[in-house]
Coordinates of C-alpha atoms in Angstrom, one line a residue:
Chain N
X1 CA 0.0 0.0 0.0
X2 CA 1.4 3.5 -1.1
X3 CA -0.1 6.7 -0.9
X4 CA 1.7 9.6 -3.5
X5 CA 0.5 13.1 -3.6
X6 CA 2.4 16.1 -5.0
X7 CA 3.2 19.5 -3.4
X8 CA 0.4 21.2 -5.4
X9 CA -2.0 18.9 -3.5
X10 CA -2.6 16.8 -6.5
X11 CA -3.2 12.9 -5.7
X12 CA -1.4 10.6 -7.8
X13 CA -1.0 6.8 -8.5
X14 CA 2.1 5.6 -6.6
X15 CA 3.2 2.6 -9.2
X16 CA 2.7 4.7 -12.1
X17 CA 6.1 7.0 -13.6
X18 CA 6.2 10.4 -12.7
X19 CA 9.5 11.9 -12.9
X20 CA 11.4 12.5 -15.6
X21 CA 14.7 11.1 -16.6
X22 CA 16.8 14.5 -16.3
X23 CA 15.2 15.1 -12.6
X24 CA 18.2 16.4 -10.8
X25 CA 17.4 14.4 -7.7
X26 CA 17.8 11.1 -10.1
X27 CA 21.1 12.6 -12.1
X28 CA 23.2 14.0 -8.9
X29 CA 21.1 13.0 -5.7
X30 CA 20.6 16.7 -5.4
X31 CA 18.0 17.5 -3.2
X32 CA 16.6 17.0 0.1
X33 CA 13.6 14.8 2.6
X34 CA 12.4 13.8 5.6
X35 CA 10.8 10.8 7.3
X36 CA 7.9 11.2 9.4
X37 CA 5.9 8.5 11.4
X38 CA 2.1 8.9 11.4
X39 CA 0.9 6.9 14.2
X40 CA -2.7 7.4 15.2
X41 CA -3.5 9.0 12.2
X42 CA -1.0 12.4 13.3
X43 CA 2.4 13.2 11.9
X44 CA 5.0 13.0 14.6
X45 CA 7.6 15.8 15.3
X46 CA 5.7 17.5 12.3
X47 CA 7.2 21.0 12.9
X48 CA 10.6 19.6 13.5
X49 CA 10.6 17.7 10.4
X50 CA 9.6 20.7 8.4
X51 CA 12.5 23.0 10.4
X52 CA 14.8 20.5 9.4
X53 CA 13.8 20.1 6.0
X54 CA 14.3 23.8 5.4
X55 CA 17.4 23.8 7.2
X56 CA 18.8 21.3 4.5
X57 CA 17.3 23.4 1.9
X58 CA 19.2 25.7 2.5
X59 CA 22.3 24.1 2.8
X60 CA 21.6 22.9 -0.5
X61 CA 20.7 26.6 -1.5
X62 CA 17.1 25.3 -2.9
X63 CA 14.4 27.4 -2.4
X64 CA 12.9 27.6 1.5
X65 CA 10.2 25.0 1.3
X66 CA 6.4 26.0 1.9
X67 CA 5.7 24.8 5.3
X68 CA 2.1 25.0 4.8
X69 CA 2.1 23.6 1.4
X70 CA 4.2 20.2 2.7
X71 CA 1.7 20.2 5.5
X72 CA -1.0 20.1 3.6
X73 CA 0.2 17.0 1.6
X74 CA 1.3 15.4 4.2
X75 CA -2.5 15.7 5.6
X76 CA -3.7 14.7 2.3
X77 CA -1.7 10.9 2.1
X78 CA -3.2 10.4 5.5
X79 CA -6.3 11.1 4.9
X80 CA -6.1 9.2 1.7
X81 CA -4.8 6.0 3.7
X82 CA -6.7 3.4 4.5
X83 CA -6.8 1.7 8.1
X84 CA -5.8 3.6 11.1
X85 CA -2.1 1.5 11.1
X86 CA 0.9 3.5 11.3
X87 CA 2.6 5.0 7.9
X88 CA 6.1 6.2 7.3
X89 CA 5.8 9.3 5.0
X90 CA 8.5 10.2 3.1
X91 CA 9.0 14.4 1.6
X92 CA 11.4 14.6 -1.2
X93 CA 12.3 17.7 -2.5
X94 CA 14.5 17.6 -5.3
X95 CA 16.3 20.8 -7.5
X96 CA 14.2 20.0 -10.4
X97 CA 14.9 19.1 -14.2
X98 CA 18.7 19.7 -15.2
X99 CA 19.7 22.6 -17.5
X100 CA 16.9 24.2 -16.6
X101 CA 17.9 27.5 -14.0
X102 CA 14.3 28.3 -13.8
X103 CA 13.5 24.5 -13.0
X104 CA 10.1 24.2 -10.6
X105 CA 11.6 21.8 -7.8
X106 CA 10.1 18.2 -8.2
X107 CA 8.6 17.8 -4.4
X108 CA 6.1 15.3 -3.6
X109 CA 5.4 13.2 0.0
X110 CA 4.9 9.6 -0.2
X111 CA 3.2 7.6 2.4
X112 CA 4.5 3.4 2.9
X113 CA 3.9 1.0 5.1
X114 CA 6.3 0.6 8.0
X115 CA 8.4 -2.1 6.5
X116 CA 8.3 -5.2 8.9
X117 CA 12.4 -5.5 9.4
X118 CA 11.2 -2.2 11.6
X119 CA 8.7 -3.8 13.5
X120 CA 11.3 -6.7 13.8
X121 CA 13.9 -4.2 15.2
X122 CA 11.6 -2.1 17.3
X123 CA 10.7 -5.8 19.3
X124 CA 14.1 -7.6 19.1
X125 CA 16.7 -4.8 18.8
X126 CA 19.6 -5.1 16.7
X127 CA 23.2 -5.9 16.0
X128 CA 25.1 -2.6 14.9
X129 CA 29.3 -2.7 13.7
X130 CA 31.3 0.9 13.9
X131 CA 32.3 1.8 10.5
X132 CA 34.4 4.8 10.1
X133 CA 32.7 7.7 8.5
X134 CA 36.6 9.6 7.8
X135 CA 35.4 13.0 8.8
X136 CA 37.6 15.1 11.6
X137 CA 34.5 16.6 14.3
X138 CA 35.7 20.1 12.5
X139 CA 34.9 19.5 9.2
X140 CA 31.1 20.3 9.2
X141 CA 32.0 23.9 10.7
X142 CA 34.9 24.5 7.8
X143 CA 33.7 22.9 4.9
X144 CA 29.9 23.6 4.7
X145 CA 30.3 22.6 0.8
X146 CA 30.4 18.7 2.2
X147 CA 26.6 19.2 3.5
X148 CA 27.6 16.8 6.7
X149 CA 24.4 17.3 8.5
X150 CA 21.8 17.8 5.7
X151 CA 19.2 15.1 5.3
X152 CA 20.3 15.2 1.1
X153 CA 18.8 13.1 -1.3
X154 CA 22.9 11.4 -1.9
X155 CA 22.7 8.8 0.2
X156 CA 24.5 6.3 -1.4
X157 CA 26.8 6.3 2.0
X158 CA 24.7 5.2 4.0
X159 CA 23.6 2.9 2.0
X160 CA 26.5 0.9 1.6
X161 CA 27.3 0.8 5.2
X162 CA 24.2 -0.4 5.7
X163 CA 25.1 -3.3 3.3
X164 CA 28.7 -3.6 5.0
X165 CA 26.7 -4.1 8.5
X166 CA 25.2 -7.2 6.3
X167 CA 28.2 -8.4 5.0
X168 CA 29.3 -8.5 8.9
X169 CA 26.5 -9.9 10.6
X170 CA 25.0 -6.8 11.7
X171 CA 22.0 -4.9 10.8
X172 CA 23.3 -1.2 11.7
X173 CA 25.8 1.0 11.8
X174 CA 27.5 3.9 14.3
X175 CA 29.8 5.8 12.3
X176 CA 32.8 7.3 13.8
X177 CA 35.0 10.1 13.5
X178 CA 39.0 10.2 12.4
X179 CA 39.6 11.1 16.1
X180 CA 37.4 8.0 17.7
X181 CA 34.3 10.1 18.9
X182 CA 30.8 8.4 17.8
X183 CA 28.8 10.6 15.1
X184 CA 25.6 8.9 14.3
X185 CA 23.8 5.7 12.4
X186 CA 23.4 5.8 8.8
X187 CA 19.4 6.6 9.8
X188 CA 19.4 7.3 13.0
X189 CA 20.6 9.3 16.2
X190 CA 23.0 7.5 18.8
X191 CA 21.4 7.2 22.2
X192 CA 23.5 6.0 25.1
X193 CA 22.3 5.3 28.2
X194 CA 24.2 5.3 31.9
X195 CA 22.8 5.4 35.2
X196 CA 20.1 8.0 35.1
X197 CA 21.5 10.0 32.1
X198 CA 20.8 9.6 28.8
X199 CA 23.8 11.0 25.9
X200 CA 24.3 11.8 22.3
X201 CA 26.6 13.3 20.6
X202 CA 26.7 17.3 19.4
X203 CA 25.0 17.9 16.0
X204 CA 28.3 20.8 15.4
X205 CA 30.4 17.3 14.5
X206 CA 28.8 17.2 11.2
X207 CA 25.5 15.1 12.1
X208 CA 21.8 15.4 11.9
X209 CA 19.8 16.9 14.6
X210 CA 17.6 13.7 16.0
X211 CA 13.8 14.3 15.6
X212 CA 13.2 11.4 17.7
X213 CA 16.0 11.8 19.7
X214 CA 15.0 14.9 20.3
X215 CA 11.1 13.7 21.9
X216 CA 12.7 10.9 23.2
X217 CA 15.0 13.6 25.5
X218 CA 11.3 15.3 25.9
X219 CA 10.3 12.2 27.2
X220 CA 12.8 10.8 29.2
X221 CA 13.3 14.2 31.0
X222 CA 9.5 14.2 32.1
X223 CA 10.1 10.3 33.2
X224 CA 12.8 11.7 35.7
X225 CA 16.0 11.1 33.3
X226 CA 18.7 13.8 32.7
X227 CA 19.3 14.3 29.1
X228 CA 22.5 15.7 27.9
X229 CA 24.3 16.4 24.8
X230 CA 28.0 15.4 24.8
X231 CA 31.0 13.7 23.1
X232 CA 31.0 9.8 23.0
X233 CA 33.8 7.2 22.5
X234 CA 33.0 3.8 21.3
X235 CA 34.7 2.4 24.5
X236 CA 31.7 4.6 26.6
X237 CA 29.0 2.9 24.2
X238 CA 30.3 -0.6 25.5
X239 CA 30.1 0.7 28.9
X240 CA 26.7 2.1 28.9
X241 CA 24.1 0.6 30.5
X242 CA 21.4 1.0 27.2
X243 CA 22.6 1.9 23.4
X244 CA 19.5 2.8 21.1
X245 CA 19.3 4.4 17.8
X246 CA 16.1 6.3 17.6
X247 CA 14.9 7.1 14.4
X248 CA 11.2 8.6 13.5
X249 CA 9.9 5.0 11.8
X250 CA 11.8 2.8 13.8
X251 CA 11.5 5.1 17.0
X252 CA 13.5 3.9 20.0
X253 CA 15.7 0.9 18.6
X254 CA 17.4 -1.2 21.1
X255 CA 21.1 -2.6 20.3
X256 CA 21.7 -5.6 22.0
X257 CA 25.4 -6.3 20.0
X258 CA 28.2 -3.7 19.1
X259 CA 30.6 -5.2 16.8
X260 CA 30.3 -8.6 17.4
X261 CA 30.6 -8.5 21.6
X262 CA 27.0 -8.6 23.1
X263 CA 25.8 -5.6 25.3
X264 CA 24.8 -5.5 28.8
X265 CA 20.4 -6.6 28.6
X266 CA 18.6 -3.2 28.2
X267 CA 15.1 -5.0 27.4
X268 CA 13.8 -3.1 30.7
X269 CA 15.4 0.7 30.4
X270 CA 14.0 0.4 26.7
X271 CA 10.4 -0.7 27.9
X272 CA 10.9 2.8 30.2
X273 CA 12.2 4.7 27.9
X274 CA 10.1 3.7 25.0
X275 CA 7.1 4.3 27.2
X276 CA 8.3 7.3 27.9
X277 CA 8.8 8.4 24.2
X278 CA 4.9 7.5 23.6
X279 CA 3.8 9.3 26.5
X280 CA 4.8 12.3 24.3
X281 CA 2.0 11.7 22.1
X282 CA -0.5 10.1 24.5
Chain I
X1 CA 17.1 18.2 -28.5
X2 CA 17.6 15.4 -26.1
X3 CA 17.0 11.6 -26.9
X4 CA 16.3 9.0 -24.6
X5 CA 17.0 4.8 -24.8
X6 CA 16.4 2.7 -22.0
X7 CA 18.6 -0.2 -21.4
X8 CA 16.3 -2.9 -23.1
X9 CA 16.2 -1.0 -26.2
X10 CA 13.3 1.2 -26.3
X11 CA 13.5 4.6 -27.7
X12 CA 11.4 7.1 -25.3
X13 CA 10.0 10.4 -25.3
X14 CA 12.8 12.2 -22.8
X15 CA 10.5 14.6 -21.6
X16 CA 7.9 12.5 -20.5
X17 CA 8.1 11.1 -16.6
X18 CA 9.5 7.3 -17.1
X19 CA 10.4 6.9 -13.4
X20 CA 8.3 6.3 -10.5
X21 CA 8.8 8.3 -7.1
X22 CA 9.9 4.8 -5.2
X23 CA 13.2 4.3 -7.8
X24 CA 15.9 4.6 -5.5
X25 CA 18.1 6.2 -7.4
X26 CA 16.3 9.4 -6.5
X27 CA 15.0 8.5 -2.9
X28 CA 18.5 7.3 -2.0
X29 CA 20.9 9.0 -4.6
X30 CA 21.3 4.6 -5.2
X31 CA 23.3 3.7 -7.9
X32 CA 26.2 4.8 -10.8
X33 CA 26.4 6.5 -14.1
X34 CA 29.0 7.8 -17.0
X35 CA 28.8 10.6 -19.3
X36 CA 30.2 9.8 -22.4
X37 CA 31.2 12.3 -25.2
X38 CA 30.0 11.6 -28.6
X39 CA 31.9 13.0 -31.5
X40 CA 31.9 12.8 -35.2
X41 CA 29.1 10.2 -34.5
X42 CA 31.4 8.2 -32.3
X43 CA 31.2 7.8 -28.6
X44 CA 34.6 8.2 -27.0
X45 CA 36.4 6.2 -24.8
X46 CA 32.9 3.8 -24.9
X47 CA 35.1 1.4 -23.1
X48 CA 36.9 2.8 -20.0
X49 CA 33.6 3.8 -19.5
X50 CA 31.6 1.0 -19.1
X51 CA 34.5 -0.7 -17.4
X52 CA 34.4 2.3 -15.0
X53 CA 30.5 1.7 -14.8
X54 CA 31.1 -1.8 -13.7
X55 CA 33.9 -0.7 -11.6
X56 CA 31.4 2.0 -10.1
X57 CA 28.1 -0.9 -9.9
X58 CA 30.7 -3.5 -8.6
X59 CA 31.3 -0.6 -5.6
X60 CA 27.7 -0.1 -4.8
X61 CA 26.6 -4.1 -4.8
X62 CA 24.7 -3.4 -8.2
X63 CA 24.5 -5.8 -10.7
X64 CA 27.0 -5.9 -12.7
X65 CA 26.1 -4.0 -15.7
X66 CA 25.6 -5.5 -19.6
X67 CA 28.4 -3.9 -21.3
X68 CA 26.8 -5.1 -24.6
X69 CA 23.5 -3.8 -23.8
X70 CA 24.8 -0.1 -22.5
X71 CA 27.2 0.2 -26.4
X72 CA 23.7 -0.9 -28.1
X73 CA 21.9 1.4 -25.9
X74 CA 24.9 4.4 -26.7
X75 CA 24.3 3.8 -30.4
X76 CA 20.5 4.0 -30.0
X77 CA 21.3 7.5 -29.0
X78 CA 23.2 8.4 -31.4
X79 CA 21.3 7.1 -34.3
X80 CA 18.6 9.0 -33.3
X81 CA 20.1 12.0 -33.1
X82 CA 19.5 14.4 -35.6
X83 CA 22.4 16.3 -37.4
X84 CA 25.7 15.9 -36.4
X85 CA 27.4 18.0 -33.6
X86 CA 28.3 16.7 -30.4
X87 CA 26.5 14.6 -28.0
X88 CA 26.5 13.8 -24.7
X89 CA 25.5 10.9 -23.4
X90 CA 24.9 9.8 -19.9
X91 CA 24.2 6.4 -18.7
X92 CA 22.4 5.8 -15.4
X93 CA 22.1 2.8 -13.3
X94 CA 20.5 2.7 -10.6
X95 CA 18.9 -0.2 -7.6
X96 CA 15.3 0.1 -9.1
X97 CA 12.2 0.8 -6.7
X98 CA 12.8 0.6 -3.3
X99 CA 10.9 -1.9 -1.1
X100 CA 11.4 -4.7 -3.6
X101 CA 15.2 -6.6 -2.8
X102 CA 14.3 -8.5 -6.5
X103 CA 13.7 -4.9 -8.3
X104 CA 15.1 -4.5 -11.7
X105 CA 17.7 -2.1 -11.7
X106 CA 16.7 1.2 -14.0
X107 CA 18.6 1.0 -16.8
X108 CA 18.5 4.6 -19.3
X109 CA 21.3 6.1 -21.6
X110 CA 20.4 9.9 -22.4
X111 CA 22.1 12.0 -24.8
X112 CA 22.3 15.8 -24.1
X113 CA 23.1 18.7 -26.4
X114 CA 26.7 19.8 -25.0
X115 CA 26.2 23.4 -22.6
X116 CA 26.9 26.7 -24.1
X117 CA 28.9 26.9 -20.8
X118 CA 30.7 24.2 -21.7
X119 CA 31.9 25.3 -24.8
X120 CA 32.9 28.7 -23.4
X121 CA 34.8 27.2 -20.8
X122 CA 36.8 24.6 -23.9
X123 CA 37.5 27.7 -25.3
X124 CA 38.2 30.3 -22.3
X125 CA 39.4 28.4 -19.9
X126 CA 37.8 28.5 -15.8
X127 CA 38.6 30.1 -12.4
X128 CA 38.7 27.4 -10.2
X129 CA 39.1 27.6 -6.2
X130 CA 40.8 24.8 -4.1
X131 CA 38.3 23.5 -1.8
X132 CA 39.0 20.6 1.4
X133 CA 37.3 17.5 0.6
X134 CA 38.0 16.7 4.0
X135 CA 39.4 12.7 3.3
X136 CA 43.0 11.8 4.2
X137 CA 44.6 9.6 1.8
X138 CA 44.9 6.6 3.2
X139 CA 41.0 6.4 3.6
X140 CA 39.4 5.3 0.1
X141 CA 41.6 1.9 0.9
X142 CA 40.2 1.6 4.7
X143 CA 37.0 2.5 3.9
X144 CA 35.3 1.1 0.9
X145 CA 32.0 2.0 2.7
X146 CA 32.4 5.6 1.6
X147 CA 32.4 4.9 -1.9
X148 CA 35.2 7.0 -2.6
X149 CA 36.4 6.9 -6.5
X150 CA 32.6 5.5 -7.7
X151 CA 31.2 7.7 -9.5
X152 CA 27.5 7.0 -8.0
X153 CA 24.7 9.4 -8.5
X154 CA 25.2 11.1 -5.0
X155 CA 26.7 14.0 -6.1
X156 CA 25.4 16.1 -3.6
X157 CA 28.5 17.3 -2.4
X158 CA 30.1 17.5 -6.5
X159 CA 26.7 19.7 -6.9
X160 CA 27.5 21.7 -3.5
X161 CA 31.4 22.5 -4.2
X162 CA 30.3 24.1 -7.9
X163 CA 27.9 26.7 -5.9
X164 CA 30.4 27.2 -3.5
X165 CA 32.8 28.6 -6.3
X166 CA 30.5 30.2 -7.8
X167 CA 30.2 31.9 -4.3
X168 CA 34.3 32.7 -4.7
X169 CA 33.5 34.1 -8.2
X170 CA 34.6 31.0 -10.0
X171 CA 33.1 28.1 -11.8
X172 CA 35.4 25.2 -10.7
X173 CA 36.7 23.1 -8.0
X174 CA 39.8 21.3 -6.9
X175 CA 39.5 19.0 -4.0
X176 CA 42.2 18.4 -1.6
X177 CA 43.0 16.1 1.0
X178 CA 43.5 16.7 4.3
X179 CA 47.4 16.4 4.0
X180 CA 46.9 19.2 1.6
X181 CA 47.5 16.6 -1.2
X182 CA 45.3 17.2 -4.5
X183 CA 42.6 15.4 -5.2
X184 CA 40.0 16.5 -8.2
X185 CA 37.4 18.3 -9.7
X186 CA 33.8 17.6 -8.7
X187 CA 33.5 16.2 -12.1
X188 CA 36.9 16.0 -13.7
X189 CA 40.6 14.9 -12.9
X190 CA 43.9 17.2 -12.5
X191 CA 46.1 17.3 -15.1
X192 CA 49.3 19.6 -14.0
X193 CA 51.8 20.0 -16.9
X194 CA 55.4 21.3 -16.0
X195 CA 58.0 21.5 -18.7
X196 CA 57.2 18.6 -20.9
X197 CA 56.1 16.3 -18.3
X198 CA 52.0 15.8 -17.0
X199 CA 51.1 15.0 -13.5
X200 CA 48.3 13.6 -12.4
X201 CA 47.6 12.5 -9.0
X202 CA 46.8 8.2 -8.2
X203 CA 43.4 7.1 -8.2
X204 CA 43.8 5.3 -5.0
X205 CA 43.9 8.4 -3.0
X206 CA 40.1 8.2 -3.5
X207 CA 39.2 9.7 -6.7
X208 CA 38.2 8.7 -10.0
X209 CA 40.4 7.2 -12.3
X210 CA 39.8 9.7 -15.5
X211 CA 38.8 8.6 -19.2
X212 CA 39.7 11.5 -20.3
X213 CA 42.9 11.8 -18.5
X214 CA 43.9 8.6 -19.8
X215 CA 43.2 9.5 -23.2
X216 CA 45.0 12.9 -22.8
X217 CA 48.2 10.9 -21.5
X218 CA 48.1 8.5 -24.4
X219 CA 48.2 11.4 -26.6
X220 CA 50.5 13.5 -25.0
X221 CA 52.9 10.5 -25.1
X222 CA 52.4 10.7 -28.6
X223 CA 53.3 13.8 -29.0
X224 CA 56.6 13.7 -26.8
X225 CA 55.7 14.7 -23.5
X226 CA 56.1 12.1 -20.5
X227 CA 53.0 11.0 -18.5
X228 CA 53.0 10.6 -14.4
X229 CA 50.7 9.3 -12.2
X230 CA 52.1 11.3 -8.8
X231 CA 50.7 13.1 -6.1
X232 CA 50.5 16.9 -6.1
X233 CA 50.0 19.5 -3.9
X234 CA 48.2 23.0 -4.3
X235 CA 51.7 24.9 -4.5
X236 CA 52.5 22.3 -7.3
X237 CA 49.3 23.4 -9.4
X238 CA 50.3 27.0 -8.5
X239 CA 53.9 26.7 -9.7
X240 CA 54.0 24.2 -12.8
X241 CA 53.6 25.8 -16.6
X242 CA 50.1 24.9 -17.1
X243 CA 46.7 23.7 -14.9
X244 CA 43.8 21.8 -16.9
X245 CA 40.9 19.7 -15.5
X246 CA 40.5 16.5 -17.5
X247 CA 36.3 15.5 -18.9
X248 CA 34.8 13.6 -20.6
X249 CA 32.3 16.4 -22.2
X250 CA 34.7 19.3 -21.4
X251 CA 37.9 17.8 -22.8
X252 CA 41.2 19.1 -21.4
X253 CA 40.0 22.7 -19.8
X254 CA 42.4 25.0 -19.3
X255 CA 42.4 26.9 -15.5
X256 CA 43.7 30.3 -16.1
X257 CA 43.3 31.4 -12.2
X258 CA 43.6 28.8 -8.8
X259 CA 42.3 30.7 -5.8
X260 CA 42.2 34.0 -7.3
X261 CA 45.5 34.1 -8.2
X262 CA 46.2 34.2 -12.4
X263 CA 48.1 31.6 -13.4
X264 CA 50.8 32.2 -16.2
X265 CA 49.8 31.9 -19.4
X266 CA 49.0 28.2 -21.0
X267 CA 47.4 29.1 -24.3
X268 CA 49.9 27.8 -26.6
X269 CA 50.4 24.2 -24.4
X270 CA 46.7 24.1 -24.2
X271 CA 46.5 23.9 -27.9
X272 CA 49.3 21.8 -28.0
X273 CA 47.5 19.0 -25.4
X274 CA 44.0 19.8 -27.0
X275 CA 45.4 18.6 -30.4
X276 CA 47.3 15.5 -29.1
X277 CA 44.2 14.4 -27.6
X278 CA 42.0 14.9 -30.8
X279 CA 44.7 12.8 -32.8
X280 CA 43.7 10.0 -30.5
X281 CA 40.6 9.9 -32.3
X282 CA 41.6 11.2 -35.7

C-alpha cells in the first residue's frame, strides 16, 4: 500500500512513472527529505521535520520549502490512507529538471507501510558494527560545501554501510569520526544510556539533529531522566548501561550487540524509555 | 534536443516522466552513471567507461552492468540524433524501486546537447578555487564503505562545491586532501603540466580514475611529452607551466586562475595538449 500526492495537492497513483529522466534528484542526488511517522493518524515531530527540512534546503541553496504547502500534503496521504495503522511518509524535494535554471523543484510526500524489518527491530533490537565515517568533528563547521548534516537526497553512503553491517552480521551502523568520537547511524541518532542519564553526541560534529532523539530527551526528562548532549567514544558505548538508535519509523531501537561483543540486557530501560517516548504523544 | 534509450532498447520520449517516485536512485541518490562524449558520430572512450561503470556498480553491490546492452543502448542515441554535432550521453544505473530486494535495476542512456557553458569554458578556460574534501589519503583503501572513487549518483556534495565557487566568483573546483595533497574536480581529474612532463595524481587516493585523463596521456605520449601518475600539492598546481581539468564532455579545460591568483599563461600548451588528444581519435 502506497499513498503519493504532489506539493500542489494533486493525488497521484504511486506505481505509475512520474518523474522525468533529467530530474536532478535522479542525475546528482541533489536534493533534500524527511521521514515522518504517522501513528494514530497524526504526523510526529511535524514542525521539527519541516524546520529540518528547510534547514537542509538551504544548505543545499534550494528554495525555503512551503511549510504549509508540505503540510497540507502530508495531511492529504493520511487522509487518503486506508486503516488507522501506522505510515512512514516520506518528503522529497529535489532541485528539479537539469539545464533548466528556472526549473520548478520536483517535491512530492509519499506515504509506505512501516516495513516489517522495523517492527522486527523495534521488538528484538539489533546488531550494529562501527564503521568509520573519515570526517575530523571540525569538518562540518569548515567545509559547509560537504553538507555533513543535511538530510540530502545522496545517500548512497549510508547505503553501503548499511550493506557492510550485512556483510558482517550486523543490521546497523554507528559511524565514527578520524579522532574515535561516535557521530551517528546511517538513519538514526545515537542514544547511550548510563545510570540515570541519557547521551548523544553534538550535532556541530557534522551530524543530523535527531527528531526522535530529540522527543525521546522530551520524554525521558519528564520520566525523571537527565538528558544531555556530549562527546561519546566507542569504549563509553560498550560501557553504557542501554545503546539505542532512535529514528522517527523505527523510534527507540534497542542494540543488543556492538561489533560482534554482546551488550549488557537493556530490554527493561528500553520498555521505560520507550514508554516514555509514547507518552509524548499520548 | 535530447534523446532517450532505455537499457532494453526502447527509444522514449525524454520529456515525459519514465520513473516512479519509489526508484531509489532518486529516494536514495542509489546507484552509478558515465557521461560519455559523442563526437563525429562516435562515442569516446565507450570502453573505459563502461569498465568504470562496472567498476562504479561493482562498488555499490549493483548488478554488474551488460556492457553489450549499454554500447547498443549508446548507439540507439546516437542514431537517433538528428544532425551531427556533439553529443552527450549519460548512462544511469540505478537499484530500481525501493521496497522490492528482486527490483530490476533502472537502466537509461540519455544524450544531451553539450552546454553553451561548456563550450565557453573549452574555449576560455575556468577560475577554479581549491576546496578541502575533507578525506585523508589513506581512507578510500580503509574504507570502501564511503564509496570514494565510484562515480555513483550522489553528487550532492560535486553539486555543492560548484555553488560554492561560484560563491568565490569561479566556476570550478579542486579537491584536496586533508594532508593538503590534490585530489580532483567535482566532475573531472587534474592534469598539471610542467615542462614537458603531465602530472596527475593516483586514483587510489580516493578519486576517480579519469577517461579523459587517460586519453589525454596517451596522446601527449604521442606527441613527446612524458606522463606521471604522482601526487601533487596545491603549491604544485600554482607553480607548474600549465593547470587543466580533464572530462569527458569538457575535454582538457584550461584553468587560467587557482584561488584568485592568475596563473601564467597556458594558451599555446593548451592547444598543443587539445590537439594530441584529438589525434587519439583522428
Amino acid at each position: 500500500m502506497r499513498v503519493l500526492a504532489f506539493l500542489d495537492g494533486t493525488l497521484a497513483e504511486p506505481g505509475a512513472p512520474h518523474i522525468q529522466v533529467a530530474d536532478l534528484g535522479l542525475l546528482r542526488g541533489d536534493g533534500v527529505f524527511e521521514t515522518i511517522l504517522v501513528a494514530g493518524g497524526e504526523p510526529r515531530e511535524l514542525g521539527p521535520h519541516l524546520d529540518r527540512l528547510a534547514r537542509s534546503a538551504s544548505m543545499l541553496d534550494l528554495p525555503e520549502p512551503d511549510a504549509a504547502a508540505w503540510e497540507r500534503a502530508v495531511r492529504l496521504v493520511i487522509d487518503n490512507w486506508p486503516g488507522d495503522g501506522e505510515i512512514a511518509v516520506k518528503l522529497v524535494y529535489t532541485r528539479g529538471l537539469e539545464g533548466d535554471p528556472k526549473a520548478a523543484p520536483t517535491a512530492f510526500a509519499l506515504g509506505l507501510e512501516i516495513d516489517p524489518k522495523v517492527l522486527r527491530a523495534r521488538a528484538e533490537g539489533v546488531a550494529a558494527v562501527t564503521l568509520d565515517r573519515g570526517i575530523d568533528p571540525g569538518l562540518a563547521e569548515r567545509a559547509p560545501w560537504l553538507l555533513l548534516g543535511a538530510k540530502s537526497l545522496s545517500y548512497g553512503v549510508n547505503m553501503a554501510a548499511l550493506r557492510e553491517a550485512d556483510r558482517r552480521g550486523a543490521s546497523d551502523v554507528i559511524f565514527t569520526a578520524t579522532d574515535g568520537s561516535v557521530l551517528e547511524g546511517p538513519t538514526a541518532t545515537v542514544v547511550l544510556v548510563r545510570g540515570r542519564t541519557l547521551y548523544t553526541p553534538p550535532a556541530n560534529v557534522g551530524i543530523l539533529p535527531g527528531t526522535t532523539q530529540a522527543a525521546v530527551y522530551r520524554g525521558a526528562e519528564r520520566a525523571g531522566f537527565t538528558a544531555k548532549i556530549e562527546s561519546l567514544t566507542v569504549d563509553d558505548l560498550h560501557s553504557g548501561d542501554g545503546l539505542f538508535l532512535a529514528s522517527s519509523v523505527r523510534k527507540l531501537t534497542r542494540v543488543h550487540t556492538l561489533d560482534g561483543k554482546v551488550l549488557p540486557d537493556a530490554t527493561a530501560l528500553h520498555r521505560e524509555l520507550s514508554a516514555a517516548y509514547e507518552a509524548v504523544y499520548a
